[in-house]
CSV table of N, CA and C in Angstrom, one decimal:
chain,number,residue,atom,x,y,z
A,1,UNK,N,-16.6,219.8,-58.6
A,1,UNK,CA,-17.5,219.6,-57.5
A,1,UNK,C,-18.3,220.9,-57.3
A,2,UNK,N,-19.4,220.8,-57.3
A,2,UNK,CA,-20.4,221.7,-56.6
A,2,UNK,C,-20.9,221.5,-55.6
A,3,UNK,N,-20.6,222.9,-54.7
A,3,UNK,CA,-21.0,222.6,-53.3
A,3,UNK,C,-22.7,224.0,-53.6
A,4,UNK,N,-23.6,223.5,-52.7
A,4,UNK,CA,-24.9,224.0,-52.8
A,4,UNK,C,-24.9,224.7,-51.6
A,5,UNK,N,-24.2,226.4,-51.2
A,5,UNK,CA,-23.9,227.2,-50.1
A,5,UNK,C,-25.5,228.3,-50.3
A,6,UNK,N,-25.7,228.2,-49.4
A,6,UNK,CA,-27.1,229.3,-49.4
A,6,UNK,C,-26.0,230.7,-48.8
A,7,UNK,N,-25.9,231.9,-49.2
A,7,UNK,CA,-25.2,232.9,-48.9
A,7,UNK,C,-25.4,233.2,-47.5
A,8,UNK,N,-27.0,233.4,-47.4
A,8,UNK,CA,-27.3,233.9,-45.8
A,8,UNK,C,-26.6,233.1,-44.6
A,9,UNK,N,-26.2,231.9,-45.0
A,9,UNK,CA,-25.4,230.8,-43.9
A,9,UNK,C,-24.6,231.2,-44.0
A,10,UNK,N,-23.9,231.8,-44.9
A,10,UNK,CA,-22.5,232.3,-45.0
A,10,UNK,C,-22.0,233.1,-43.4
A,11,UNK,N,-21.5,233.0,-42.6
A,11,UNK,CA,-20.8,233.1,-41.7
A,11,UNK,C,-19.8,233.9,-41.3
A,12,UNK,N,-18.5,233.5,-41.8
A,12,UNK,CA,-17.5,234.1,-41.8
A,12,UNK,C,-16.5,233.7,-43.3
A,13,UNK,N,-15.8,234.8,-44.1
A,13,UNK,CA,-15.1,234.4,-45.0
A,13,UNK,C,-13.6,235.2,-45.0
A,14,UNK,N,-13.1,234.0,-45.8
A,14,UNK,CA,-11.2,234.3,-45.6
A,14,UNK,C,-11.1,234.9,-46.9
A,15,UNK,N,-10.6,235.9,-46.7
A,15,UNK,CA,-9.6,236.8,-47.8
A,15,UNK,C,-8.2,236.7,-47.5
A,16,UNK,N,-7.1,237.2,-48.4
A,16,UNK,CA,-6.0,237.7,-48.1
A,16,UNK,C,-5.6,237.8,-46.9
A,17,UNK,N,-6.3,239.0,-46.0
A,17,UNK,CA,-5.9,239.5,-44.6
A,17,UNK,C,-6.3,239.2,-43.6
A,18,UNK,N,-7.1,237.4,-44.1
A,18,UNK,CA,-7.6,236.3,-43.0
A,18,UNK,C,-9.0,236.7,-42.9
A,19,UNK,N,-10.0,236.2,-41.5
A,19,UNK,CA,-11.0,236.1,-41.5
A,19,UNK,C,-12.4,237.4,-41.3
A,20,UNK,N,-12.8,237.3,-42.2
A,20,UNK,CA,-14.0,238.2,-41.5
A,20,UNK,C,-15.4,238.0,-41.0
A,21,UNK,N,-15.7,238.7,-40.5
A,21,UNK,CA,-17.4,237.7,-40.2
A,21,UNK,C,-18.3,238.6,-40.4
A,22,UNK,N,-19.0,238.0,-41.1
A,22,UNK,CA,-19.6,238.0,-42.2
A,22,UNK,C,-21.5,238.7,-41.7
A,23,UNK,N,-22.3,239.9,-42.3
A,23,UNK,CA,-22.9,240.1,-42.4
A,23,UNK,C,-24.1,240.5,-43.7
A,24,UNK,N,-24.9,240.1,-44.1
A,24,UNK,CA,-25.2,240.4,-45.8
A,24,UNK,C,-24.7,239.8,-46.3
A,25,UNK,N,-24.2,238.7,-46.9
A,25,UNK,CA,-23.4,238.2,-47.6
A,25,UNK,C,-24.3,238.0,-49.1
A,26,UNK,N,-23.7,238.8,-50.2
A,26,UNK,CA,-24.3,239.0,-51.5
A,26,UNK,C,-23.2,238.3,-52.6
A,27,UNK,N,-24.0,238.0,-53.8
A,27,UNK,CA,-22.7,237.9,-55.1
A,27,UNK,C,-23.5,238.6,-56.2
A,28,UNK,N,-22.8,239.2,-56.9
A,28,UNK,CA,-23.9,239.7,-58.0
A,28,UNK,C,-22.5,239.9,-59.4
A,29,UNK,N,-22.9,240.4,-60.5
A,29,UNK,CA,-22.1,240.7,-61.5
A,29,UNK,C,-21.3,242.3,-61.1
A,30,UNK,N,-19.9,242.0,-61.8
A,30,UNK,CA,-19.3,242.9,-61.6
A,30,UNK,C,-19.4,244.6,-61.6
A,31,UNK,N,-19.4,245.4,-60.6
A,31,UNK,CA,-19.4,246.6,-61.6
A,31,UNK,C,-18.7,247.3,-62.7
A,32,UNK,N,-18.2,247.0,-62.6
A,32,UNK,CA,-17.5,247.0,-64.1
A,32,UNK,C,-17.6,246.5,-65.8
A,33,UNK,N,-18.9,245.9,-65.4
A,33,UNK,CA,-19.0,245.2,-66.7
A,33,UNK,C,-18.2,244.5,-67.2
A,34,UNK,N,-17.6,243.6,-66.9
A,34,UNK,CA,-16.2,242.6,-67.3
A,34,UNK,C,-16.6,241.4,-66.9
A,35,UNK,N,-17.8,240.9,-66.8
A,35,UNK,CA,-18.4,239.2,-66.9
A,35,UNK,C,-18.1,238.6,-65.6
A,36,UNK,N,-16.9,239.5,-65.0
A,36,UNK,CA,-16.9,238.5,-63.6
A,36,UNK,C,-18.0,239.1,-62.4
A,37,UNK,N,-17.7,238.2,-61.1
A,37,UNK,CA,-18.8,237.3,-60.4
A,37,UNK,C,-18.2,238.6,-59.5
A,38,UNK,N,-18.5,239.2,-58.5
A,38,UNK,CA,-18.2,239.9,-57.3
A,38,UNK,C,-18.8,239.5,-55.8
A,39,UNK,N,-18.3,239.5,-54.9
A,39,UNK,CA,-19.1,239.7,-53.8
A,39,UNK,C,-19.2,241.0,-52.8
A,40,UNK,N,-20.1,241.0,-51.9
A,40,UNK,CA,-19.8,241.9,-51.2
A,40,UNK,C,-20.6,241.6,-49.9
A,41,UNK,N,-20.3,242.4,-48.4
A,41,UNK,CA,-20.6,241.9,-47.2
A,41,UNK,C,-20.3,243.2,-46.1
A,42,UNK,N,-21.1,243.3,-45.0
A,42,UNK,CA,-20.7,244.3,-44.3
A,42,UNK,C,-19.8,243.4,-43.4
A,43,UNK,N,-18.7,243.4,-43.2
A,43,UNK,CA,-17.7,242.9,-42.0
A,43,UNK,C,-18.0,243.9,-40.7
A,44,UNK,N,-18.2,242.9,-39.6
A,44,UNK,CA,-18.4,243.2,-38.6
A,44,UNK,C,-17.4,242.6,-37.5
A,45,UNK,N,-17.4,243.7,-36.8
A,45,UNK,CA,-16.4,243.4,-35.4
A,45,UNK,C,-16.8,243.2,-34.1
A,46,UNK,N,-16.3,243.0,-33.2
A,46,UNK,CA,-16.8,242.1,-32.0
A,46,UNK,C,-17.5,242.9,-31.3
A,47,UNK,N,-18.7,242.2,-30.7
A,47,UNK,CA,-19.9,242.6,-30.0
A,47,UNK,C,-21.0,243.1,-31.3
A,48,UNK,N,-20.1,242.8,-32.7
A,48,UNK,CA,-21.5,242.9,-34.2
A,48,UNK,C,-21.6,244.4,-34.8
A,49,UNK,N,-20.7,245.2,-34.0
A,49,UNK,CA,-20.7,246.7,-34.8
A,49,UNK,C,-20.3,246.9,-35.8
A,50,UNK,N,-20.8,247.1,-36.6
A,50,UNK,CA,-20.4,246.7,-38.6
A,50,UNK,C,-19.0,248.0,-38.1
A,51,UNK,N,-18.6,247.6,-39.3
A,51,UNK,CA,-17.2,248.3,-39.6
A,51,UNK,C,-17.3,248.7,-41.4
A,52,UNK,N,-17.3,247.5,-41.7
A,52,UNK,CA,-17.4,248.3,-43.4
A,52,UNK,C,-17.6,247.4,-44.6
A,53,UNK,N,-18.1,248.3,-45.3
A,53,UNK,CA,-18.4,247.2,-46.9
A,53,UNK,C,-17.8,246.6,-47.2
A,54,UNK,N,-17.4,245.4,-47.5
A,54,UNK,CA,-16.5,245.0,-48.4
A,54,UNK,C,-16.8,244.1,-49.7
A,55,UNK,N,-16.0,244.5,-50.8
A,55,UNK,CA,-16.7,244.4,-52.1
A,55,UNK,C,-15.3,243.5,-53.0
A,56,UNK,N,-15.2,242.3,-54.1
A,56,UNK,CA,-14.2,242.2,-54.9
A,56,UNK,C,-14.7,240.7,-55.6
A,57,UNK,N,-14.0,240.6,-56.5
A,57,UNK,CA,-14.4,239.1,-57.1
A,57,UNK,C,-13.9,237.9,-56.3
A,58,UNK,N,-15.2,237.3,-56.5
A,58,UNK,CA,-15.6,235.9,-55.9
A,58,UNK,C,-13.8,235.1,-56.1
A,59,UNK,N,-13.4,235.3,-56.7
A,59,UNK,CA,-11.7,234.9,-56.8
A,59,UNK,C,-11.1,235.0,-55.8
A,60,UNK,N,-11.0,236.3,-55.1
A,60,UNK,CA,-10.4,236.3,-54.2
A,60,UNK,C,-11.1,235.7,-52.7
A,61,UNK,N,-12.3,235.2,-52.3
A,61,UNK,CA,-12.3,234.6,-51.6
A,61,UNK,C,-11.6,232.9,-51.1
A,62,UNK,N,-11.0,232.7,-50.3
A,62,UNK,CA,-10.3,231.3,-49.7
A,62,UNK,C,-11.0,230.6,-49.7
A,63,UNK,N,-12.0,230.7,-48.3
A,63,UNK,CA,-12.7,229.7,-48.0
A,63,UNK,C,-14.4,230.6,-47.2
A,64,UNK,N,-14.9,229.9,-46.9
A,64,UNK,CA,-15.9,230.3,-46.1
A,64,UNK,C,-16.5,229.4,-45.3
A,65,UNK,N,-17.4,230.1,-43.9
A,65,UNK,CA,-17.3,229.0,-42.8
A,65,UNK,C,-18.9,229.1,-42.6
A,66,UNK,N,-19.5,228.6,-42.4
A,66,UNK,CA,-20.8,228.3,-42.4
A,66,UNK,C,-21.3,227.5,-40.4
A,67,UNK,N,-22.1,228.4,-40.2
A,67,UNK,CA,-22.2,228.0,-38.5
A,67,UNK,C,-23.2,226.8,-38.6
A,68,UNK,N,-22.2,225.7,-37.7
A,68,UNK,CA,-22.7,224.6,-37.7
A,68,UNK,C,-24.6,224.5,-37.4
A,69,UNK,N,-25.6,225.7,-36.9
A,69,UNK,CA,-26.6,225.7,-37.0
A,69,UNK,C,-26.9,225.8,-38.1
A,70,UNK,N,-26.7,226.5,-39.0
A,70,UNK,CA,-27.1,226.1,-40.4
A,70,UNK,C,-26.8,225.3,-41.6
A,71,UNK,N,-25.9,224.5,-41.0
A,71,UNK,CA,-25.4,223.5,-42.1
A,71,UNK,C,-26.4,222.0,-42.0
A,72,UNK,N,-26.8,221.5,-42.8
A,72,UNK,CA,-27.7,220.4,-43.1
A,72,UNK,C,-27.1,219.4,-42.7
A,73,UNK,N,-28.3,219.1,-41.9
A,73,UNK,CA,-28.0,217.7,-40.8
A,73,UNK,C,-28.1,216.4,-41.7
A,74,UNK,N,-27.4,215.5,-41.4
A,74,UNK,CA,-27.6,214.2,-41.7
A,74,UNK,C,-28.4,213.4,-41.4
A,75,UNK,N,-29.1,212.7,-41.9
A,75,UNK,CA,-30.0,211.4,-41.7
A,75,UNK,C,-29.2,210.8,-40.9
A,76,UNK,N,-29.8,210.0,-39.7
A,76,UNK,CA,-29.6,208.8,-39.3
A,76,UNK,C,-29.0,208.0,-39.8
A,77,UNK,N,-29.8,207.7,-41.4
A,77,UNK,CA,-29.1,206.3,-41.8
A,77,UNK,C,-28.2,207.0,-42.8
A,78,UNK,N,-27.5,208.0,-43.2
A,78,UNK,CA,-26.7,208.6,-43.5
A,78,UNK,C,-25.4,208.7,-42.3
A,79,UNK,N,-25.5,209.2,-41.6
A,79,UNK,CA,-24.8,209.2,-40.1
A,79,UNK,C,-23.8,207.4,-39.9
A,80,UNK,N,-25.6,206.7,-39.9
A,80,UNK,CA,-24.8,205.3,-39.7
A,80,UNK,C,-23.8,204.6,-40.5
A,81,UNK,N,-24.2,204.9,-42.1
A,81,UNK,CA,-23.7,204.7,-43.2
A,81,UNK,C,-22.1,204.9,-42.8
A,82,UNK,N,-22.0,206.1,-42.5
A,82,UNK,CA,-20.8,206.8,-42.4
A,82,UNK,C,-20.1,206.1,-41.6
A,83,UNK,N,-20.7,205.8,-40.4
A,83,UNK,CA,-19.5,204.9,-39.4
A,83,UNK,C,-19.4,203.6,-39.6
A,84,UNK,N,-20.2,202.7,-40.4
A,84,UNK,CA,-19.9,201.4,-40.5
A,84,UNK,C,-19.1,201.5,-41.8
A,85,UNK,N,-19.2,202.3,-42.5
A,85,UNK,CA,-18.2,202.5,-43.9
A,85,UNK,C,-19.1,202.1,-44.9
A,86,UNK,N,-20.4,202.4,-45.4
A,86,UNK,CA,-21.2,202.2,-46.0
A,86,UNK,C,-21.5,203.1,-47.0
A,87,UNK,N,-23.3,202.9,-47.3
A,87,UNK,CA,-23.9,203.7,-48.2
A,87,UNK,C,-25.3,203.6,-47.8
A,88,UNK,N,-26.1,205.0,-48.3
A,88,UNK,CA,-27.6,204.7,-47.7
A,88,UNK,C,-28.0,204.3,-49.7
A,89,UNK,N,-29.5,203.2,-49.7
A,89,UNK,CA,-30.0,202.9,-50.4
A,89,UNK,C,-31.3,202.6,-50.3
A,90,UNK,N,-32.5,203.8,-50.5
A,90,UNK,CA,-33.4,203.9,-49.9
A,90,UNK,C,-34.1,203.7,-48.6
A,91,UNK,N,-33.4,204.4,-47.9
A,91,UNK,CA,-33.2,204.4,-46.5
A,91,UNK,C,-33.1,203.0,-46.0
A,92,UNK,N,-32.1,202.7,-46.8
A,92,UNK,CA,-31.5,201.3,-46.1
A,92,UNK,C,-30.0,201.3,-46.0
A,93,UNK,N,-29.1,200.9,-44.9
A,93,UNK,CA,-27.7,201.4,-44.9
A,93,UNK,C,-27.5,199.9,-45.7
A,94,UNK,N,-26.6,200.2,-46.4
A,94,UNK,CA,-25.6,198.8,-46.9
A,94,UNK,C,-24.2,198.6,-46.8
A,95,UNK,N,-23.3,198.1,-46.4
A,95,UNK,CA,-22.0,197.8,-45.7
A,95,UNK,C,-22.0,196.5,-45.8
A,96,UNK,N,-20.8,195.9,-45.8
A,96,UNK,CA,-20.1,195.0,-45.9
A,96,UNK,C,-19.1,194.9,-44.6
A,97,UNK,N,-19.3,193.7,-44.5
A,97,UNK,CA,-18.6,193.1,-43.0
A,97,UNK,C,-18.2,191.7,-43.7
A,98,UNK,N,-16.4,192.0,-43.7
A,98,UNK,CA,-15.7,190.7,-44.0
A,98,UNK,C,-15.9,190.4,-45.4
A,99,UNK,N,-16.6,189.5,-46.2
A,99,UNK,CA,-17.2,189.0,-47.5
A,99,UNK,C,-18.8,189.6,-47.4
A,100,UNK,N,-19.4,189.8,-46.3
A,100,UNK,CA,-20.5,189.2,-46.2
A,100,UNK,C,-21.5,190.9,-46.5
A,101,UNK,N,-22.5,191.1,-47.3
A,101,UNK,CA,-23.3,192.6,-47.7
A,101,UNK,C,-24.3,192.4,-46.5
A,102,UNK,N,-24.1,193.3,-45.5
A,102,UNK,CA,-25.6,193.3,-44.5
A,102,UNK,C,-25.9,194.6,-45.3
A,103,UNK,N,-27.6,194.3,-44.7
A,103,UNK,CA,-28.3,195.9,-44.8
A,103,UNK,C,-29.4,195.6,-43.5
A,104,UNK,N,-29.3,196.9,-42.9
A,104,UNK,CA,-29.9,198.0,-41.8
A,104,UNK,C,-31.0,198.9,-41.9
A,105,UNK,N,-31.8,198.8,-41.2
A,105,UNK,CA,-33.0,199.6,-41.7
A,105,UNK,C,-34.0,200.0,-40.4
A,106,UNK,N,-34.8,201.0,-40.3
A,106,UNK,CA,-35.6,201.4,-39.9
A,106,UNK,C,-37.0,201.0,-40.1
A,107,UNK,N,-37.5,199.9,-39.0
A,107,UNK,CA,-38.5,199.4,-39.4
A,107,UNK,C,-39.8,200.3,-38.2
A,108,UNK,N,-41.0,199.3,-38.1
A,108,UNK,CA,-42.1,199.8,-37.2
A,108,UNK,C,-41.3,199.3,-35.8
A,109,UNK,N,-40.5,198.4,-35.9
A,109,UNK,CA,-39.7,197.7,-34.6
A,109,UNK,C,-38.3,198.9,-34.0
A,110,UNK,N,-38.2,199.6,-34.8
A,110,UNK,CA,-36.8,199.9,-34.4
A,110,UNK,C,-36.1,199.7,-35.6
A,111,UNK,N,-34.5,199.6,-35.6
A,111,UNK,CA,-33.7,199.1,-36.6
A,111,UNK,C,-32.9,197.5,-36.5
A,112,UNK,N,-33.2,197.0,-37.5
A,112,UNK,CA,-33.0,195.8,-37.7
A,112,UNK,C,-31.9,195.5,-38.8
A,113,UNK,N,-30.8,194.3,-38.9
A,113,UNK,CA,-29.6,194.1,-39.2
A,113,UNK,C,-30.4,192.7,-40.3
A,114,UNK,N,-30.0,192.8,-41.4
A,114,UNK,CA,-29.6,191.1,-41.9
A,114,UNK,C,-28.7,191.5,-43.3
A,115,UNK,N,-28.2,189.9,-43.8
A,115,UNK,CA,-27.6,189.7,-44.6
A,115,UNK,C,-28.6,190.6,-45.7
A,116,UNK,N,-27.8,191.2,-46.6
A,116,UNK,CA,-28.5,191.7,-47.6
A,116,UNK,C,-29.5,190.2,-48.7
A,117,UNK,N,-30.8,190.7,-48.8
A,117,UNK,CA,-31.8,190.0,-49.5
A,117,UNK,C,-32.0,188.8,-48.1
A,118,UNK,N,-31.9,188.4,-47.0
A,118,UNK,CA,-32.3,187.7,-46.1
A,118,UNK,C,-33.2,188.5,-45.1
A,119,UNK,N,-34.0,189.3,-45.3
A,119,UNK,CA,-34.5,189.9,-44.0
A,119,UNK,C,-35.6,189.1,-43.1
A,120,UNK,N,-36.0,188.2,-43.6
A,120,UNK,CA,-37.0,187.2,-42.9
A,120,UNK,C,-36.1,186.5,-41.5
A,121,UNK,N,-34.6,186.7,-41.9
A,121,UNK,CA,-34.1,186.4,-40.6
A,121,UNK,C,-33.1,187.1,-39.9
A,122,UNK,N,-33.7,188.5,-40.1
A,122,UNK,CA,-33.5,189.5,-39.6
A,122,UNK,C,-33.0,189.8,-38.3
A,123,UNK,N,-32.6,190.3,-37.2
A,123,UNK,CA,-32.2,190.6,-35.9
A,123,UNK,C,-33.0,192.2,-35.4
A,124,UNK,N,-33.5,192.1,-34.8
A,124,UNK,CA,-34.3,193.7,-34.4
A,124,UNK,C,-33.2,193.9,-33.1
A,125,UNK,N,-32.9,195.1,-33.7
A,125,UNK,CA,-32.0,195.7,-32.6
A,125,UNK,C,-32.9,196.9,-31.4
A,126,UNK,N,-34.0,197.1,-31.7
A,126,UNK,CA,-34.9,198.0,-30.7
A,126,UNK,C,-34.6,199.6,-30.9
A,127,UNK,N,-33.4,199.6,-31.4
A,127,UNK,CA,-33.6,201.3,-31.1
A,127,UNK,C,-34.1,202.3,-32.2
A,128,UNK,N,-34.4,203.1,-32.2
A,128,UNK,CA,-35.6,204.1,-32.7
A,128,UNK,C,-34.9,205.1,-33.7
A,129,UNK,N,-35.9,205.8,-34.1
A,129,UNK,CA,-35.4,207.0,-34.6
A,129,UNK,C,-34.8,207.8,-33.9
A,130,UNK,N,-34.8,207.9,-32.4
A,130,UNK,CA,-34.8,208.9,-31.6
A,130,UNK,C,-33.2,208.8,-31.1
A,131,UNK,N,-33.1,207.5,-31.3
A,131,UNK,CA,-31.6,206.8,-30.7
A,131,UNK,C,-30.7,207.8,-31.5
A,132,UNK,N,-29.1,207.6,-30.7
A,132,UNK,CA,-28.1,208.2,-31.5
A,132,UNK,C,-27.3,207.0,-32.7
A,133,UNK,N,-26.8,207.7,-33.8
A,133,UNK,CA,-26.5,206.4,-35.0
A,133,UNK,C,-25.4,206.3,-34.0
A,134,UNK,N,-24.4,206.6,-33.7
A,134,UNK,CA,-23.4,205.7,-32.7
A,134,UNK,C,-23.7,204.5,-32.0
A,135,UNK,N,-24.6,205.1,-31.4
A,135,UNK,CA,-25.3,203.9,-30.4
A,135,UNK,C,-26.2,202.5,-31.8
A,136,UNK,N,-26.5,202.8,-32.6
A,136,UNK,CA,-27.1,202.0,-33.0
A,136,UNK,C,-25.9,201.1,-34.0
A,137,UNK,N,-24.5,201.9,-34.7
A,137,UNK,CA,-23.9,201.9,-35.2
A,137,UNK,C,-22.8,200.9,-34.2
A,138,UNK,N,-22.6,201.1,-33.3
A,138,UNK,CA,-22.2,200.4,-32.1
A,138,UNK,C,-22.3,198.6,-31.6
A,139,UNK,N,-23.7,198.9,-31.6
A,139,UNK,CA,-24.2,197.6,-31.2
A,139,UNK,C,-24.0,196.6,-32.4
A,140,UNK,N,-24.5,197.0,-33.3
A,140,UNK,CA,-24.3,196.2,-34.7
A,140,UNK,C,-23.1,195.9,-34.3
A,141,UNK,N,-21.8,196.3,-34.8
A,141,UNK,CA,-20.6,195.9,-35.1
A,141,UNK,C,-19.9,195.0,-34.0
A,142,UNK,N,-20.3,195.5,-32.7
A,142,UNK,CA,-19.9,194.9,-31.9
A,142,UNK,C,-20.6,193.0,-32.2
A,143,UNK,N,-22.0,193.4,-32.0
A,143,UNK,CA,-22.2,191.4,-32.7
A,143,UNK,C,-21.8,190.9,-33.9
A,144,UNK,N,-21.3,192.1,-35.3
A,144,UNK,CA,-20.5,191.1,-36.0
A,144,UNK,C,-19.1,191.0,-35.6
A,145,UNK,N,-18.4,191.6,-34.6
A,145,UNK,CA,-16.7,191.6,-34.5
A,145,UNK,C,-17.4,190.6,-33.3
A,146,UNK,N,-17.7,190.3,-33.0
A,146,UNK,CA,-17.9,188.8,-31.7
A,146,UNK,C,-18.6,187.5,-32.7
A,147,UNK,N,-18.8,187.7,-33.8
A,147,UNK,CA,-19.2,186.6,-34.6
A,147,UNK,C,-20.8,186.5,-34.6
A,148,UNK,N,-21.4,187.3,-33.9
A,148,UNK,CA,-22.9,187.0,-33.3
A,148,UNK,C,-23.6,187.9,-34.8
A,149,UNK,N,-24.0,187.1,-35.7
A,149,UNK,CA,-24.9,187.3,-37.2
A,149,UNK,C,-26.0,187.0,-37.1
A,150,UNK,N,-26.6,188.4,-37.7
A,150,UNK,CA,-28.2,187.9,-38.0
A,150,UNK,C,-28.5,186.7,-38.7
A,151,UNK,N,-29.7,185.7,-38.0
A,151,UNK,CA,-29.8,184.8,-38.9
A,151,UNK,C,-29.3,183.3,-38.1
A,152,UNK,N,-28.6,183.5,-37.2
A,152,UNK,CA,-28.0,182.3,-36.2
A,152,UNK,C,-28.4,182.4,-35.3
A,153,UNK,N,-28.5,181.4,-34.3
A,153,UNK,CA,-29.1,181.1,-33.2
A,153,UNK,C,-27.9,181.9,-32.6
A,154,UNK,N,-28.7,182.7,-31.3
A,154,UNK,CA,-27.1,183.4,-30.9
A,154,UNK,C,-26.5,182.8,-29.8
A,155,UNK,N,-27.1,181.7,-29.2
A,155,UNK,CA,-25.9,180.7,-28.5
A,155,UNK,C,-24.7,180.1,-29.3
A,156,UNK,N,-24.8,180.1,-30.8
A,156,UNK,CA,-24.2,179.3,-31.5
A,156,UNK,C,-23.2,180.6,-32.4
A,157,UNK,N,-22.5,181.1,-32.1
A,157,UNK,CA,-21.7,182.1,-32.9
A,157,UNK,C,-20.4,181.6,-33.3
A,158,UNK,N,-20.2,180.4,-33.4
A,158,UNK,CA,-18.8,180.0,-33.7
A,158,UNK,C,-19.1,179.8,-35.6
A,159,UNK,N,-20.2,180.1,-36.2
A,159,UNK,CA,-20.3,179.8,-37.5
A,159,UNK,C,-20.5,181.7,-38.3
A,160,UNK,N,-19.7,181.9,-39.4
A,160,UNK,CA,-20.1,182.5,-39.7
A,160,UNK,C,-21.3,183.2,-40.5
């Protein structure tokens, strides 16, 4: 797995003797000439007054923490994907409910629900880009766990 870390997000990183937080955060080739990867970082202590260099191969770091301001936000329909147990597929969520493939999308209406390849009888749910995917993630599920499917007259939900 490759993860794609921009250094300057870099935050705070765990060594041996636990956490430090993190200023400059660099990687370059060894000084030593020996092919390995190094890093180095001014560690700084509380209220930000640097304390000191610290320098060693990228090996010995644990982990590193990245401040939730700089970590990359999720799409919406990524977000929603995620809570209905899905996948985005050109900005269309696709999920499965029961047997049945719905897909979700962001139209000029809002977001709207149908059986996957049925969209002509579609269900417009009204909410926006602006909405939260919970909330839109929400509503959905709740009319397929009550039986209420796009595509059916919704006085009539006793049919799947």
């Amino acid at each position: 797995m490759t993860l794609q870390l921009n250094p300057a997000d870099i935050g705070s990183v765990l060594l041996a003797d636990g956490w430090h937080t993190v200023r400059n955060f660099n990687t370059g080739a060894s000084p030593f000439g020996d092919g390995t990867i190094w890093f180095s970082f001014t560690d700084t202590l509380e209220g930000g007054v640097e304390d000191s260099l610290l320098a060693g191969p990228v090996s010995a770091i644990q982990s590193v923490a990245v401040p939730k301001s700089h970590q990359p936000q999720q799409s919406q329909a990524e977000e929603i994907a995620r809570q209905v147990k899905g996948r985005v597929e050109d900005d269309t969520v696709i999920f499965e409910f029961g047997t049945v493939e719905f897909e979700l999308w962001l139209g000029s209406g809002g977001w709207s629900l149908a059986r996957r390849g049925d969209r002509d009888n579609a269900r417009a749910y009204g909410y926006g880009k602006d909405d939260r995917a919970g909330t839109v993630a929400s509503a959905v599920m709740g009319d397929l766990k009550t039986g209420d499917l796009p595509g059916q007259d919704r006085s009539d939900s006793s049919t799947p």
